Amino acid sequence: MRIYLIGSLRNEKLPELGNELRREGYEVFDDWFAAGPEADDYWQRYEMARGHTYAESLHGLAAGHVFEFDRKHLYDADAGILVLPAGRSAHIELGVLIGRGKKTYILLDGEPERFDVMYRCVNDVFTNKIDLFAVLKMNS
């Protein structure tokens, strides 16, 4: 099973989870994490220094390359795991996988302070890795 690990560049738990999944025999895409926690900040400052708006920046070469890199691996994935905390982009990536009919899961970082009914769109939601790994094993 090819898993796209979805999350935030600032979530230091991601590489550890990716390694745990690989030890279990899964092919995991989390290479996007290599850009570092400030990648989006640097890209924004660079584009703003060039006088570009956000909308203009989205159509630039840098954004295009990053987008195509991520999209290729999203489309190649059999499943996706959203690891919280994460932001808007991560939720959009999750939505892409849902729309493509892929297995999707959310790993919360504990019980949420505020419930959200739309997480019913995914196959399952977990508050711990043990239960997530058990379901992955059953669905592999």
PDB file of C-alpha atoms in Angstrom:
ATOM      1  CA  MET A   1       0.000   0.000   0.000  1.00  0.00           C
ATOM      2  CA  ARG A   2       1.299   3.450  -0.966  1.00  0.00           C
ATOM      3  CA  ILE A   3       0.436   5.986   1.724  1.00  0.00           C
ATOM      4  CA  TYR A   4       0.579   9.750   1.272  1.00  0.00           C
ATOM      5  CA  LEU A   5       1.329  11.167   4.704  1.00  0.00           C
ATOM      6  CA  ILE A   6      -0.423  14.532   4.956  1.00  0.00           C
ATOM      7  CA  GLY A   7       0.375  17.207   7.491  1.00  0.00           C
ATOM      8  CA  SER A   8       2.181  20.381   8.382  1.00  0.00           C
ATOM      9  CA  LEU A   9       5.797  21.291   7.678  1.00  0.00           C
ATOM     10  CA  ARG A  10       5.879  22.327  11.331  1.00  0.00           C
ATOM     11  CA  ASN A  11       4.689  18.996  12.746  1.00  0.00           C
ATOM     12  CA  GLU A  12       7.883  17.335  13.951  1.00  0.00           C
ATOM     13  CA  LYS A  13       6.038  14.021  14.529  1.00  0.00           C
ATOM     14  CA  LEU A  14       5.633  13.372  10.798  1.00  0.00           C
ATOM     15  CA  PRO A  15       9.034  11.832   9.969  1.00  0.00           C
ATOM     16  CA  GLU A  16       8.758   9.491  12.967  1.00  0.00           C
ATOM     17  CA  LEU A  17       5.315   8.293  11.861  1.00  0.00           C
ATOM     18  CA  GLY A  18       6.579   7.865   8.292  1.00  0.00           C
ATOM     19  CA  ASN A  19       9.427   5.692   9.542  1.00  0.00           C
ATOM     20  CA  GLU A  20       7.078   3.614  11.688  1.00  0.00           C
ATOM     21  CA  LEU A  21       4.825   3.019   8.671  1.00  0.00           C
ATOM     22  CA  ARG A  22       7.817   2.018   6.531  1.00  0.00           C
ATOM     23  CA  ARG A  23       8.927  -0.473   9.206  1.00  0.00           C
ATOM     24  CA  GLU A  24       5.454  -2.008   8.896  1.00  0.00           C
ATOM     25  CA  GLY A  25       6.061  -2.500   5.176  1.00  0.00           C
ATOM     26  CA  TYR A  26       4.166   0.445   3.690  1.00  0.00           C
ATOM     27  CA  GLU A  27       5.501   2.660   0.931  1.00  0.00           C
ATOM     28  CA  VAL A  28       5.197   6.161   2.391  1.00  0.00           C
ATOM     29  CA  PHE A  29       5.417   9.510   0.663  1.00  0.00           C
ATOM     30  CA  ASP A  30       6.471  12.204   3.110  1.00  0.00           C
ATOM     31  CA  ASP A  31       9.338  13.711   1.099  1.00  0.00           C
ATOM     32  CA  TRP A  32       7.541  17.058   1.037  1.00  0.00           C
ATOM     33  CA  PHE A  33       8.612  17.425   4.680  1.00  0.00           C
ATOM     34  CA  ALA A  34      12.249  17.924   3.590  1.00  0.00           C
ATOM     35  CA  ALA A  35      11.467  21.541   2.594  1.00  0.00           C
ATOM     36  CA  GLY A  36      11.556  22.487   6.269  1.00  0.00           C
ATOM     37  CA  PRO A  37       9.214  24.311   8.628  1.00  0.00           C
ATOM     38  CA  GLU A  38       9.708  27.750   7.084  1.00  0.00           C
ATOM     39  CA  ALA A  39       9.486  26.827   3.385  1.00  0.00           C
ATOM     40  CA  ASP A  40       6.127  28.527   2.849  1.00  0.00           C
ATOM     41  CA  ASP A  41       7.289  31.620   4.737  1.00  0.00           C
ATOM     42  CA  TYR A  42      10.394  31.948   2.552  1.00  0.00           C
ATOM     43  CA  TRP A  43       8.355  31.446  -0.618  1.00  0.00           C
ATOM     44  CA  GLN A  44       5.903  34.160   0.495  1.00  0.00           C
ATOM     45  CA  ARG A  45       8.669  36.646   1.323  1.00  0.00           C
ATOM     46  CA  TYR A  46      10.396  35.954  -2.007  1.00  0.00           C
ATOM     47  CA  GLU A  47       7.208  36.498  -4.013  1.00  0.00           C
ATOM     48  CA  MET A  48       6.263  39.620  -2.067  1.00  0.00           C
ATOM     49  CA  ALA A  49       9.755  41.045  -2.615  1.00  0.00           C
ATOM     50  CA  ARG A  50       9.117  40.595  -6.338  1.00  0.00           C
ATOM     51  CA  GLY A  51       5.878  42.564  -5.979  1.00  0.00           C
ATOM     52  CA  HIS A  52       3.623  39.554  -6.572  1.00  0.00           C
ATOM     53  CA  THR A  53       0.230  39.040  -4.998  1.00  0.00           C
ATOM     54  CA  TYR A  54      -0.729  35.657  -3.589  1.00  0.00           C
ATOM     55  CA  ALA A  55      -2.805  34.886  -6.686  1.00  0.00           C
ATOM     56  CA  GLU A  56       0.127  35.773  -8.966  1.00  0.00           C
ATOM     57  CA  SER A  57       2.514  33.722  -6.855  1.00  0.00           C
ATOM     58  CA  LEU A  58       0.348  30.608  -7.221  1.00  0.00           C
ATOM     59  CA  HIS A  59       0.982  30.740 -10.974  1.00  0.00           C
ATOM     60  CA  GLY A  60       4.753  31.108 -10.643  1.00  0.00           C
ATOM     61  CA  LEU A  61       7.339  28.465 -11.468  1.00  0.00           C
ATOM     62  CA  ALA A  62       8.232  27.690  -7.848  1.00  0.00           C
ATOM     63  CA  ALA A  63       4.624  27.064  -6.858  1.00  0.00           C
ATOM     64  CA  GLY A  64       4.033  25.069 -10.030  1.00  0.00           C
ATOM     65  CA  HIS A  65       6.925  22.708  -9.363  1.00  0.00           C
ATOM     66  CA  VAL A  66       5.962  22.095  -5.756  1.00  0.00           C
ATOM     67  CA  PHE A  67       2.311  21.610  -6.699  1.00  0.00           C
ATOM     68  CA  GLU A  68       3.067  19.096  -9.470  1.00  0.00           C
ATOM     69  CA  PHE A  69       5.454  17.196  -7.192  1.00  0.00           C
ATOM     70  CA  ASP A  70       2.798  16.828  -4.502  1.00  0.00           C
ATOM     71  CA  ARG A  71      -0.037  16.123  -6.946  1.00  0.00           C
ATOM     72  CA  LYS A  72       1.873  13.330  -8.675  1.00  0.00           C
ATOM     73  CA  HIS A  73       2.333  11.545  -5.364  1.00  0.00           C
ATOM     74  CA  LEU A  74      -1.244  12.234  -4.273  1.00  0.00           C
ATOM     75  CA  TYR A  75      -2.504  10.635  -7.465  1.00  0.00           C
ATOM     76  CA  ASP A  76      -0.162   7.644  -7.055  1.00  0.00           C
ATOM     77  CA  ALA A  77      -1.261   6.963  -3.465  1.00  0.00           C
ATOM     78  CA  ASP A  78      -3.588   4.161  -2.425  1.00  0.00           C
ATOM     79  CA  ALA A  79      -4.395   5.873   0.866  1.00  0.00           C
ATOM     80  CA  GLY A  80      -3.773   9.043   2.816  1.00  0.00           C
ATOM     81  CA  ILE A  81      -3.317   9.815   6.484  1.00  0.00           C
ATOM     82  CA  LEU A  82      -3.865  13.364   7.709  1.00  0.00           C
ATOM     83  CA  VAL A  83      -1.756  13.932  10.828  1.00  0.00           C
ATOM     84  CA  LEU A  84      -2.964  16.775  13.021  1.00  0.00           C
ATOM     85  CA  PRO A  85      -2.245  19.503  13.770  1.00  0.00           C
ATOM     86  CA  ALA A  86      -2.289  20.597  10.143  1.00  0.00           C
ATOM     87  CA  GLY A  87      -3.612  23.486   8.114  1.00  0.00           C
ATOM     88  CA  ARG A  88      -5.663  24.292   5.028  1.00  0.00           C
ATOM     89  CA  SER A  89      -3.371  22.750   2.425  1.00  0.00           C
ATOM     90  CA  ALA A  90      -3.360  19.452   4.281  1.00  0.00           C
ATOM     91  CA  HIS A  91      -7.143  19.363   4.355  1.00  0.00           C
ATOM     92  CA  ILE A  92      -7.269  20.105   0.626  1.00  0.00           C
ATOM     93  CA  GLU A  93      -4.864  17.223  -0.029  1.00  0.00           C
ATOM     94  CA  LEU A  94      -7.112  14.981   2.048  1.00  0.00           C
ATOM     95  CA  GLY A  95     -10.084  16.147  -0.026  1.00  0.00           C
ATOM     96  CA  VAL A  96      -8.261  15.271  -3.242  1.00  0.00           C
ATOM     97  CA  LEU A  97      -7.776  11.721  -1.996  1.00  0.00           C
ATOM     98  CA  ILE A  98     -11.405  11.474  -0.864  1.00  0.00           C
ATOM     99  CA  GLY A  99     -12.524  12.702  -4.290  1.00  0.00           C
ATOM    100  CA  ARG A 100     -10.364  10.073  -5.985  1.00  0.00           C
ATOM    101  CA  GLY A 101     -12.013   7.338  -3.917  1.00  0.00           C
ATOM    102  CA  LYS A 102      -8.891   6.496  -1.889  1.00  0.00           C
ATOM    103  CA  LYS A 103      -8.840   5.236   1.693  1.00  0.00           C
ATOM    104  CA  THR A 104      -8.403   8.211   4.006  1.00  0.00           C
ATOM    105  CA  TYR A 105      -7.702   8.441   7.701  1.00  0.00           C
ATOM    106  CA  ILE A 106      -7.128  11.175  10.256  1.00  0.00           C
ATOM    107  CA  LEU A 107      -4.753  10.847  13.189  1.00  0.00           C
ATOM    108  CA  LEU A 108      -5.755  13.414  15.790  1.00  0.00           C
ATOM    109  CA  ASP A 109      -3.314  14.713  18.362  1.00  0.00           C
ATOM    110  CA  GLY A 110      -5.769  13.825  21.166  1.00  0.00           C
ATOM    111  CA  GLU A 111      -9.462  14.394  21.657  1.00  0.00           C
ATOM    112  CA  PRO A 112     -10.430  17.557  19.769  1.00  0.00           C
ATOM    113  CA  GLU A 113     -11.509  20.633  21.677  1.00  0.00           C
ATOM    114  CA  ARG A 114     -14.194  21.214  19.058  1.00  0.00           C
ATOM    115  CA  PHE A 115     -15.988  18.452  17.167  1.00  0.00           C
ATOM    116  CA  ASP A 116     -16.374  18.632  13.371  1.00  0.00           C
ATOM    117  CA  VAL A 117     -18.975  16.469  11.674  1.00  0.00           C
ATOM    118  CA  MET A 118     -17.318  16.699   8.233  1.00  0.00           C
ATOM    119  CA  TYR A 119     -14.566  14.324   9.321  1.00  0.00           C
ATOM    120  CA  ARG A 120     -17.204  11.675   8.564  1.00  0.00           C
ATOM    121  CA  CYS A 121     -15.995  12.034   4.953  1.00  0.00           C
ATOM    122  CA  VAL A 122     -12.937   9.914   5.760  1.00  0.00           C
ATOM    123  CA  ASN A 123     -12.830   6.186   6.327  1.00  0.00           C
ATOM    124  CA  ASP A 124     -11.822   6.497   9.967  1.00  0.00           C
ATOM    125  CA  VAL A 125     -10.529   8.892  12.632  1.00  0.00           C
ATOM    126  CA  PHE A 126      -8.046   7.895  15.332  1.00  0.00           C
ATOM    127  CA  THR A 127      -6.599   9.392  18.495  1.00  0.00           C
ATOM    128  CA  ASN A 128      -3.710   6.901  18.637  1.00  0.00           C
ATOM    129  CA  LYS A 129      -1.310   5.126  16.281  1.00  0.00           C
ATOM    130  CA  ILE A 130      -2.074   1.644  17.591  1.00  0.00           C
ATOM    131  CA  ASP A 131      -5.666   1.699  16.354  1.00  0.00           C
ATOM    132  CA  LEU A 132      -4.629   3.355  13.068  1.00  0.00           C
ATOM    133  CA  PHE A 133      -1.999   0.670  12.390  1.00  0.00           C
ATOM    134  CA  ALA A 134      -4.515  -2.106  13.171  1.00  0.00           C
ATOM    135  CA  VAL A 135      -6.993  -0.731  10.613  1.00  0.00           C
ATOM    136  CA  LEU A 136      -4.248  -0.246   8.011  1.00  0.00           C
ATOM    137  CA  LYS A 137      -3.198  -3.861   8.491  1.00  0.00           C
ATOM    138  CA  MET A 138      -6.790  -5.075   8.015  1.00  0.00           C
ATOM    139  CA  ASN A 139      -7.159  -2.997   4.812  1.00  0.00           C
ATOM    140  CA  SER A 140      -3.810  -3.902   3.235  1.00  0.00           C
TER     141      SER A 140
END
